[in-house]
PDB file of C-alpha atoms and ligand atoms in Angstrom:
ATOM      1  CA  MET A 433     103.293 109.647  90.513  1.00  0.00           C
ATOM      2  CA  PRO A 434     101.188 112.727  89.736  1.00  0.00           C
ATOM      3  CA  LEU A 435      97.429 112.303  89.443  1.00  0.00           C
ATOM      4  CA  SER A 436      96.362 111.482  85.896  1.00  0.00           C
ATOM      5  CA  PHE A 437      93.283 112.488  83.957  1.00  0.00           C
ATOM      6  CA  ALA A 438      92.457 108.937  82.869  1.00  0.00           C
ATOM      7  CA  THR A 439      92.802 107.305  86.272  1.00  0.00           C
ATOM      8  CA  ASP A 440      91.926 109.987  88.784  1.00  0.00           C
ATOM      9  CA  ILE A 441      89.956 112.785  87.130  1.00  0.00           C
ATOM     10  CA  ARG A 442      87.792 111.302  84.379  1.00  0.00           C
ATOM     11  CA  PRO A 443      85.920 109.062  86.886  1.00  0.00           C
ATOM     12  CA  LEU A 444      84.883 112.166  88.873  1.00  0.00           C
ATOM     13  CA  PHE A 445      82.593 113.174  85.994  1.00  0.00           C
ATOM     14  CA  ARG A 446      79.377 111.177  85.639  1.00  0.00           C
ATOM     15  CA  ASP A 447      78.616 109.990  82.102  1.00  0.00           C
ATOM     16  CA  SER A 448      75.160 111.353  82.797  1.00  0.00           C
ATOM     17  CA  PRO A 449      74.337 114.090  83.548  1.00  0.00           C
ATOM     18  CA  ASP A 450      77.831 115.651  83.629  1.00  0.00           C
ATOM     19  CA  VAL A 451      79.431 114.508  80.376  1.00  0.00           C
ATOM     20  CA  ASP A 452      76.301 114.313  78.251  1.00  0.00           C
ATOM     21  CA  SER A 453      74.860 117.645  79.471  1.00  0.00           C
ATOM     22  CA  MET A 454      78.063 119.572  79.057  1.00  0.00           C
ATOM     23  CA  GLN A 455      78.720 118.168  75.569  1.00  0.00           C
ATOM     24  CA  GLY A 456      75.598 120.107  74.641  1.00  0.00           C
ATOM     25  CA  TYR A 457      77.328 123.284  75.844  1.00  0.00           C
ATOM     26  CA  GLY A 458      80.580 122.734  73.965  1.00  0.00           C
ATOM     27  CA  LEU A 459      82.596 121.207  76.790  1.00  0.00           C
ATOM     28  CA  ASP A 460      83.495 117.526  76.595  1.00  0.00           C
ATOM     29  CA  LEU A 461      84.341 116.465  80.138  1.00  0.00           C
ATOM     30  CA  SER A 462      85.368 113.019  78.853  1.00  0.00           C
ATOM     31  CA  SER A 463      88.110 114.574  76.710  1.00  0.00           C
ATOM     32  CA  TYR A 464      91.553 115.103  78.206  1.00  0.00           C
ATOM     33  CA  GLU A 465      92.305 117.883  75.715  1.00  0.00           C
ATOM     34  CA  ASP A 466      89.093 119.759  76.528  1.00  0.00           C
ATOM     35  CA  VAL A 467      89.383 119.476  80.291  1.00  0.00           C
ATOM     36  CA  LYS A 468      93.062 120.427  80.170  1.00  0.00           C
ATOM     37  CA  ALA A 469      92.358 123.485  78.016  1.00  0.00           C
ATOM     38  CA  LYS A 470      89.517 124.677  80.257  1.00  0.00           C
ATOM     39  CA  ALA A 471      90.822 123.443  83.615  1.00  0.00           C
ATOM     40  CA  ALA A 472      90.870 126.886  85.263  1.00  0.00           C
ATOM     41  CA  GLU A 473      87.283 127.696  84.249  1.00  0.00           C
ATOM     42  CA  ILE A 474      86.108 124.240  85.264  1.00  0.00           C
ATOM     43  CA  TYR A 475      87.796 124.592  88.636  1.00  0.00           C
ATOM     44  CA  ALA A 476      86.179 128.002  89.169  1.00  0.00           C
ATOM     45  CA  ARG A 477      82.704 126.529  88.516  1.00  0.00           C
ATOM     46  CA  LEU A 478      83.327 123.540  90.753  1.00  0.00           C
ATOM     47  CA  GLU A 479      84.648 125.775  93.507  1.00  0.00           C
ATOM     48  CA  ASP A 480      81.807 128.309  93.443  1.00  0.00           C
ATOM     49  CA  GLY A 481      79.325 125.417  93.476  1.00  0.00           C
ATOM     50  CA  SER A 482      77.548 126.448  90.257  1.00  0.00           C
ATOM     51  CA  MET A 483      78.589 123.208  88.492  1.00  0.00           C
ATOM     52  CA  PRO A 484      77.469 120.491  88.551  1.00  0.00           C
ATOM     53  CA  CYS A 485      74.082 122.163  88.888  1.00  0.00           C
ATOM     54  CA  ASP A 486      72.372 119.397  90.884  1.00  0.00           C
ATOM     55  CA  GLU A 487      74.900 118.927  93.689  1.00  0.00           C
ATOM     56  CA  PRO A 488      78.160 120.744  94.464  1.00  0.00           C
ATOM     57  CA  TRP A 489      81.305 118.661  94.801  1.00  0.00           C
ATOM     58  CA  PRO A 490      82.514 117.883  98.314  1.00  0.00           C
ATOM     59  CA  ALA A 491      85.829 119.430  99.382  1.00  0.00           C
ATOM     60  CA  GLU A 492      87.888 116.227  98.897  1.00  0.00           C
ATOM     61  CA  ARG A 493      86.802 115.943  95.266  1.00  0.00           C
ATOM     62  CA  LEU A 494      87.548 119.584  94.625  1.00  0.00           C
ATOM     63  CA  ALA A 495      90.979 119.140  96.221  1.00  0.00           C
ATOM     64  CA  LEU A 496      91.759 116.242  93.854  1.00  0.00           C
ATOM     65  CA  PHE A 497      90.942 118.352  90.820  1.00  0.00           C
ATOM     66  CA  LYS A 498      93.113 121.168  92.190  1.00  0.00           C
ATOM     67  CA  GLN A 499      95.958 118.761  92.878  1.00  0.00           C
ATOM     68  CA  TRP A 500      95.764 117.467  89.298  1.00  0.00           C
ATOM     69  CA  ILE A 501      96.103 121.072  88.010  1.00  0.00           C
ATOM     70  CA  ASP A 502      98.939 121.887  90.386  1.00  0.00           C
ATOM     71  CA  GLU A 503     100.831 118.726  89.406  1.00  0.00           C
ATOM     72  CA  GLY A 504     100.772 119.699  85.733  1.00  0.00           C
ATOM     73  CA  LEU A 505      97.576 118.278  84.187  1.00  0.00           C
ATOM     74  CA  ALA A 506      98.932 114.815  83.364  1.00  0.00           C
ATOM     75  CA  PRO A 507      96.950 112.701  80.855  1.00  0.00           C
TER      76      PRO A 507
HETATM   77  C1  HEM B1323      83.753 125.843  82.176  1.00  0.00           C
HETATM   78  C2  HEM B1323      82.968 125.213  83.047  1.00  0.00           C
HETATM   79  C3  HEM B1323      81.480 125.080  82.863  1.00  0.00           C
HETATM   80  C4  HEM B1323      80.572 125.918  82.278  1.00  0.00           C
HETATM   81  C5  HEM B1323      80.830 127.287  81.669  1.00  0.00           C
HETATM   82  C6  HEM B1323      79.274 125.270  82.354  1.00  0.00           C
HETATM   83  C7  HEM B1323      78.091 125.804  81.865  1.00  0.00           C
HETATM   84  C8  HEM B1323      76.856 125.188  81.917  1.00  0.00           C
HETATM   85  C9  HEM B1323      75.626 125.757  81.435  1.00  0.00           C
HETATM   86  C10 HEM B1323      75.503 127.127  80.777  1.00  0.00           C
HETATM   87  C11 HEM B1323      74.633 124.854  81.671  1.00  0.00           C
HETATM   88  C12 HEM B1323      73.158 125.014  81.337  1.00  0.00           C
HETATM   89  C13 HEM B1323      72.284 125.072  82.528  1.00  0.00           C
HETATM   90  C14 HEM B1323      72.679 126.113  83.521  1.00  0.00           C
HETATM   91  O1  HEM B1323      72.919 127.276  83.130  1.00  0.00           O
HETATM   92  O2  HEM B1323      72.769 125.778  84.725  1.00  0.00           O
HETATM   93  C15 HEM B1323      75.237 123.709  82.334  1.00  0.00           C
HETATM   94  C16 HEM B1323      74.561 122.581  82.762  1.00  0.00           C
HETATM   95  C17 HEM B1323      75.116 121.528  83.446  1.00  0.00           C
HETATM   96  N1  HEM B1323      76.439 121.355  83.744  1.00  0.00           N
HETATM   97 FE1  HEM B1323      77.927 122.689  83.355  1.00  0.00          FE
HETATM   98  N2  HEM B1323      79.411 124.054  82.976  1.00  0.00           N
HETATM   99  C18 HEM B1323      80.741 123.900  83.302  1.00  0.00           C
HETATM  100  C19 HEM B1323      81.306 122.832  83.960  1.00  0.00           C
HETATM  101  C20 HEM B1323      80.628 121.728  84.417  1.00  0.00           C
HETATM  102  C21 HEM B1323      81.226 120.650  85.176  1.00  0.00           C
HETATM  103  C22 HEM B1323      82.696 120.581  85.557  1.00  0.00           C
HETATM  104  C23 HEM B1323      80.225 119.753  85.467  1.00  0.00           C
HETATM  105  C24 HEM B1323      80.279 118.469  86.241  1.00  0.00           C
HETATM  106  C25 HEM B1323      81.211 118.144  87.119  1.00  0.00           C
HETATM  107  C26 HEM B1323      79.004 120.277  84.883  1.00  0.00           C
HETATM  108  C27 HEM B1323      77.759 119.662  84.961  1.00  0.00           C
HETATM  109  C28 HEM B1323      76.592 120.178  84.448  1.00  0.00           C
HETATM  110  C29 HEM B1323      75.304 119.550  84.605  1.00  0.00           C
HETATM  111  C30 HEM B1323      75.033 118.248  85.343  1.00  0.00           C
HETATM  112  C31 HEM B1323      74.378 120.399  83.986  1.00  0.00           C
HETATM  113  C32 HEM B1323      72.878 120.189  84.009  1.00  0.00           C
HETATM  114  C33 HEM B1323      72.191 120.060  82.750  1.00  0.00           C
HETATM  115  C34 HEM B1323      70.701 119.822  82.925  1.00  0.00           C
HETATM  116  O3  HEM B1323      70.204 119.784  84.051  1.00  0.00           O
HETATM  117  O4  HEM B1323      70.074 119.706  81.892  1.00  0.00           O
HETATM  118  N3  HEM B1323      79.290 121.474  84.257  1.00  0.00           N
HETATM  119  N4  HEM B1323      76.592 123.949  82.465  1.00  0.00           N
END
């Protein structure tokens, strides 16, 4: 079974401040369609540590997001 957005990825984003802050910047991290469409840009920000702005993701979390992309961005 590939990782899925609903089960494995959505819970990585905090309702606050991740989802609510980013909705104000035109990116809905609670939306499969949005995260799928912008997955490469999101990954780049997570990887360079610029997002989330309070605390960078640890390597295991980053690896999960990467795995989800590599497995085909399942819903
Ligand atoms: C395409 C990817 C993203 C872009 C272009 C982006 C851009 C921005 C911008 C422009 C801000 C305004 C403040 C600042 O410049 O630091 C911001 C704030 C923030 N973003 Fe993102 N972001 C992205 C992805 C993410 C992701 C994936 C997360 C969480 C996992 C996240 C969490 C946050 C948080 C927590 C804030 C703080 C808001 C505050 O303190 O008021 N962002 N983002």
